Coordinates of C-alpha atoms in Angstrom, one line a residue:
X17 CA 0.0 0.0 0.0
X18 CA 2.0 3.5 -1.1
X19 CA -0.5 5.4 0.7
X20 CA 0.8 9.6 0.2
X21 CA -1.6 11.7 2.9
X22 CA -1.7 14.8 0.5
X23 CA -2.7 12.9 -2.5
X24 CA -4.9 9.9 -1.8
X25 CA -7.0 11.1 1.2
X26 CA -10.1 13.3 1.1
X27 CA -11.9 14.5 4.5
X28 CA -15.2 16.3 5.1
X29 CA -17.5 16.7 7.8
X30 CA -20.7 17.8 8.7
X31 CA -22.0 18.6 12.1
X32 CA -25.4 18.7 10.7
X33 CA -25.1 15.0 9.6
X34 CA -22.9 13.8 12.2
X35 CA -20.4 11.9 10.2
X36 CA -17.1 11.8 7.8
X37 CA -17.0 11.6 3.8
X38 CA -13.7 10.2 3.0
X39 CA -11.8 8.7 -0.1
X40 CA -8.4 6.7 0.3
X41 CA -7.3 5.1 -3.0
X42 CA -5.9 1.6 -2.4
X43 CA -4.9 -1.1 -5.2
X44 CA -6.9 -4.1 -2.9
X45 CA -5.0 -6.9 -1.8
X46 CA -5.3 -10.7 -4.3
X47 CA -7.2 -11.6 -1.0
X48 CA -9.6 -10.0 1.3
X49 CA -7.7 -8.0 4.1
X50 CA -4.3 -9.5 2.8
X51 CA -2.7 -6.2 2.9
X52 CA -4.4 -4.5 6.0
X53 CA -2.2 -2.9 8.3
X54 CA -2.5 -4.8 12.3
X55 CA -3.6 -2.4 14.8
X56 CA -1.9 -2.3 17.7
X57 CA -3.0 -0.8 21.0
X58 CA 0.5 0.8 23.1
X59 CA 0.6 1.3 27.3
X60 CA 3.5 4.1 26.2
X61 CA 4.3 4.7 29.4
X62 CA 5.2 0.5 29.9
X63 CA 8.6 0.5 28.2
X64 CA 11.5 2.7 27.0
X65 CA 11.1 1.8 24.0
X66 CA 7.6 2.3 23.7
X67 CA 8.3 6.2 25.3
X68 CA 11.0 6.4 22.3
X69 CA 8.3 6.0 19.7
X70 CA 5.8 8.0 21.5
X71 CA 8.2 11.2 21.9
X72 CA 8.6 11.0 17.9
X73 CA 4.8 11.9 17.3
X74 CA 4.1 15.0 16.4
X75 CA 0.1 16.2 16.3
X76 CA -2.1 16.9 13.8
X77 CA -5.4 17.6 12.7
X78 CA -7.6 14.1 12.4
X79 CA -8.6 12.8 9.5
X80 CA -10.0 9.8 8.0
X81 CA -7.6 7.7 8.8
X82 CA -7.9 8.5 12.8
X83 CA -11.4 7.9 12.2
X84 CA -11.4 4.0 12.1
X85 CA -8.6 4.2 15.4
X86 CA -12.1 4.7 16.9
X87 CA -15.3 3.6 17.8
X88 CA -17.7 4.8 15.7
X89 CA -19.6 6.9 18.7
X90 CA -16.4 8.1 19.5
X91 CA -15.1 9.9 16.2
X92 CA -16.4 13.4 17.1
X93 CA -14.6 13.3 19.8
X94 CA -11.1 13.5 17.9
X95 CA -12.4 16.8 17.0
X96 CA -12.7 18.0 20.5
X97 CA -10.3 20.2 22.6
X98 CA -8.9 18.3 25.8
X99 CA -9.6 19.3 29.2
X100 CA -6.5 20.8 29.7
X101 CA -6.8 22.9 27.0
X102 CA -10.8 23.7 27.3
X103 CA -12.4 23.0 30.3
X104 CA -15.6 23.5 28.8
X105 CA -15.0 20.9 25.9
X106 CA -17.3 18.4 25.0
X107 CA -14.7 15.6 26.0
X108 CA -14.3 17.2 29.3
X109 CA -16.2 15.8 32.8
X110 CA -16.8 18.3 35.1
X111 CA -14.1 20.5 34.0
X112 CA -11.4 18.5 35.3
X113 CA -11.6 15.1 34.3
X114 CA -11.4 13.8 30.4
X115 CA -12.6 11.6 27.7
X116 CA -11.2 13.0 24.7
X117 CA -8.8 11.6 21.7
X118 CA -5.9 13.2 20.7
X119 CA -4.5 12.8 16.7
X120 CA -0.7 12.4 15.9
X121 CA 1.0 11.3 13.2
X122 CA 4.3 9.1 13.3
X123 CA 6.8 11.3 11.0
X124 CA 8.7 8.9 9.9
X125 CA 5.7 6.4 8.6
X126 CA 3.0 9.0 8.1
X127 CA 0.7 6.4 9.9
X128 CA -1.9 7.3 12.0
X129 CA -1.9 7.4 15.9
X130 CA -5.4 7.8 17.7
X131 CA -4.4 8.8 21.5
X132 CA -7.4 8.4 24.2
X133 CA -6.8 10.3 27.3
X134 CA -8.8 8.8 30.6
X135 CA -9.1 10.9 33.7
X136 CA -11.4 11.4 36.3
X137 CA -12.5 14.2 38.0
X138 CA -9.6 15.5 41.0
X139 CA -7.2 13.5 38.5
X140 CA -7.1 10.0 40.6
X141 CA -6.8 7.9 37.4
X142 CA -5.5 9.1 34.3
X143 CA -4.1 7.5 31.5
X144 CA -3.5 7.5 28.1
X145 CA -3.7 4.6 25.3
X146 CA -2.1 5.1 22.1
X147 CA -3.8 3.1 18.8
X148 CA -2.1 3.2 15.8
X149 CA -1.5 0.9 13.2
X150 CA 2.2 -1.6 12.6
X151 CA 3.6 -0.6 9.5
X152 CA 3.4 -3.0 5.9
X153 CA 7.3 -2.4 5.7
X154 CA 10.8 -0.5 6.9
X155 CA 11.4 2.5 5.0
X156 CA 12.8 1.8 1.9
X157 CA 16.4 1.0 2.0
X158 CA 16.6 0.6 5.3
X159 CA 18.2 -2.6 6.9
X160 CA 16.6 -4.5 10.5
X161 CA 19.8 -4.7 12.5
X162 CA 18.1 -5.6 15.7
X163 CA 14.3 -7.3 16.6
X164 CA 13.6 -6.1 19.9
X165 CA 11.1 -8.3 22.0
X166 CA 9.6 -6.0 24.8
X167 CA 7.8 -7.6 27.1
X168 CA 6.6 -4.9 29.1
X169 CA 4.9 -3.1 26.6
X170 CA 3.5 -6.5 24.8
X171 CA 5.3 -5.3 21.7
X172 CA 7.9 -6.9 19.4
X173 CA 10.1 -3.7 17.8
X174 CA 13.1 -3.4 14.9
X175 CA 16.1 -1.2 15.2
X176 CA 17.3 0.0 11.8
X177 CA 20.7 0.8 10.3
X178 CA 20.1 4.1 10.8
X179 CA 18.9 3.9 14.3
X180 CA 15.0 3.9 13.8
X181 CA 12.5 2.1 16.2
X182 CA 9.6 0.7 14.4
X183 CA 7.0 -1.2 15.1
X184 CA 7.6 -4.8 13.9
X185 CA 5.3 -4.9 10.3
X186 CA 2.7 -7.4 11.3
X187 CA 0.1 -8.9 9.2
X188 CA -3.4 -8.7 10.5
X189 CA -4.4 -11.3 12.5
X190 CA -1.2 -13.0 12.4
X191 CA 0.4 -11.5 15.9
X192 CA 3.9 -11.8 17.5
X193 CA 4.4 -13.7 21.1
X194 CA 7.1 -15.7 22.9
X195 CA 6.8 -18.4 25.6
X196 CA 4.3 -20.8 24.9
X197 CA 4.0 -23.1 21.8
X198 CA 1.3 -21.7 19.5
X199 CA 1.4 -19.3 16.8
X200 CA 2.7 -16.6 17.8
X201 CA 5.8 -18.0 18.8
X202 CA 5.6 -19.7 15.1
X203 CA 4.9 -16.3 13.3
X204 CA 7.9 -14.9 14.9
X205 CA 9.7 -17.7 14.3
X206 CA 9.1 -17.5 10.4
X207 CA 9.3 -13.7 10.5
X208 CA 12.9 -14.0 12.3
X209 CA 14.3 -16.9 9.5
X210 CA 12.9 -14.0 6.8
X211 CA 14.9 -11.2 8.1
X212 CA 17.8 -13.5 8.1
X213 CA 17.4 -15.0 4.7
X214 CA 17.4 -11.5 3.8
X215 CA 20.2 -9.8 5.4
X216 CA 17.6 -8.0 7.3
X217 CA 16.2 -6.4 4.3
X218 CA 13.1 -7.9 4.0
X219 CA 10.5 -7.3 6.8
X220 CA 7.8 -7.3 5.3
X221 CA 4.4 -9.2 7.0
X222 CA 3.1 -12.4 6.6
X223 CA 4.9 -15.5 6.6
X224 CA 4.7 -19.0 4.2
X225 CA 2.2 -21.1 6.3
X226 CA 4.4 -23.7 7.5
X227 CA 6.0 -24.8 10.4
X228 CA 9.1 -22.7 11.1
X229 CA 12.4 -24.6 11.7
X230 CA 12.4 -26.7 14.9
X231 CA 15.7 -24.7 16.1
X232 CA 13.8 -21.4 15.7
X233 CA 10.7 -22.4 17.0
X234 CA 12.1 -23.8 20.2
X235 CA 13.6 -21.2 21.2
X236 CA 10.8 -18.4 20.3
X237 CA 8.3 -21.0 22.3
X238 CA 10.5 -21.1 25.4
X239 CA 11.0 -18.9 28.3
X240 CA 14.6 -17.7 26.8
X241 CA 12.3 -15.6 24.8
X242 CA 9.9 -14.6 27.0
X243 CA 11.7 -11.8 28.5
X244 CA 12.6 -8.1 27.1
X245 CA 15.8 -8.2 24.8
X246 CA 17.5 -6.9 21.9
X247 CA 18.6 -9.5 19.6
X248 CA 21.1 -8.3 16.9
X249 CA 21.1 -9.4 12.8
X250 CA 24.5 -11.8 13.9
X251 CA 22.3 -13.0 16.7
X252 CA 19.1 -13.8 14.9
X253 CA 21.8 -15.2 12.3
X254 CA 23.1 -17.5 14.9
X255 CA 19.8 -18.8 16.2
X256 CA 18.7 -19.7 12.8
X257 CA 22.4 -22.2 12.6
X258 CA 21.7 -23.6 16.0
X259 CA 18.7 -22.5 18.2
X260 CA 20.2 -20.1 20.7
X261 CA 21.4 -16.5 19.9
X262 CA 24.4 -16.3 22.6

């Protein structure tokens, strides 16, 4: 999908109608949602490396795209101010707590990131949850020199030659794990023998659907993975020879 913001995407809305026009070209996938970005839901405040990526957004006014971040009762709310800017706003709960959403954009990917912000009233509780969508690919050109399994944000991230996070492309439906045997662990297995049988270059989702080599699939299946780490190209290389990367 080469989706370009300025070119392919159309907004309008109308308060009087209560909802969005939109038009977002797409060449469709040779099966139905074959080429649908995963969305992910991010606790950025849960890892490092989950604050790295959040502290790259920049905001930005919502469009279509934020739009189905949301639920569909809760779109008009990525138009309203938060409490801390407008006490008054819609989104706001007795002027002090808030139930709005917030709309960024990743700079690097130009995907969309849908932020809900949670507080109650005197501030007791508040949080906010990040939604966005993985990416189809790395940057063009740009070579995976480390997969990062993060365990306290649920994620699975890749480090770039030029010293980009991303969020692991992932193929809808077909999710990353580590420590149990089921697919997951297999899906990350057969994603970590593609980086390698590509120097890294290709990580693209979606996997051949068969079973992964026994070496890789041990180890992505067992505890050893089950725990935050950064696992370099040479490493991922080594545990495709013989099942463990030190």
């Amino acid at each position: 999908m080469t989706y370009q913001h300025d070119r392919d995407l159309h907004l309008t809305h109308s308060p009087e109608r209560g909802y969005w026009h939109f038009m977002l070209y797409i060449e469709p996938p040779a099966y139905t949602s074959g080429a649908i970005n995963a969305g992910r839901q991010l606790d950025t405040y849960a890892s490092r490396y989950a604050a790295e990526w959040r502290d790259r957004l920049t905001p930005c006014a919502p469009d279509a795209l934020h739009v189905t971040l949301v639920a569909p009762d809760e779109a008009p709310q990525l138009w309203h101010p938060c409490v801390y800017d407008d006490p008054d706003s819609p989104s706001a709960v007795a002027g002090d707590g808030c139930l709005c959403w917030r709309a960024f954009r990743d700079p690097i990917t130009w995907l969309p990131v849908a932020v809900h912000h949670y507080r109650t009233v005197t501030g007791n509780h508040e949080h906010w949850d990040h939604h966005t969508y993985a990416p189809l690919a790395l940057p063009d050109g740009e070579q995976l020199t480390a997969l990062i399994i993060d365990r306290e944000a649920d994620m699975v991230w890749a480090r770039t030659d030029r010293g980009t996070l991303h969020i692991l492309p992932e193929k809808q439906t077909a999710g990353y794990s580590t420590g149990y045997p089921g697919s997951g662990p297999a899906e990350l297995a057969r994603m970590i023998e593609k980086i390698v049988a590509s120097d890294g270059y290709d990580v693209t989702p979606g996997t051949p659907n068969q079973q992964p080599a026994e070496t890789v699939f041990g180890w992505a299946s067992s505890l050893a993975a089950a725990h935050t780490q950064e696992l370099t190209l040479q490493q991922l290389m080594l545990l495709c020879r013989t099942g463990v990367v030190a």
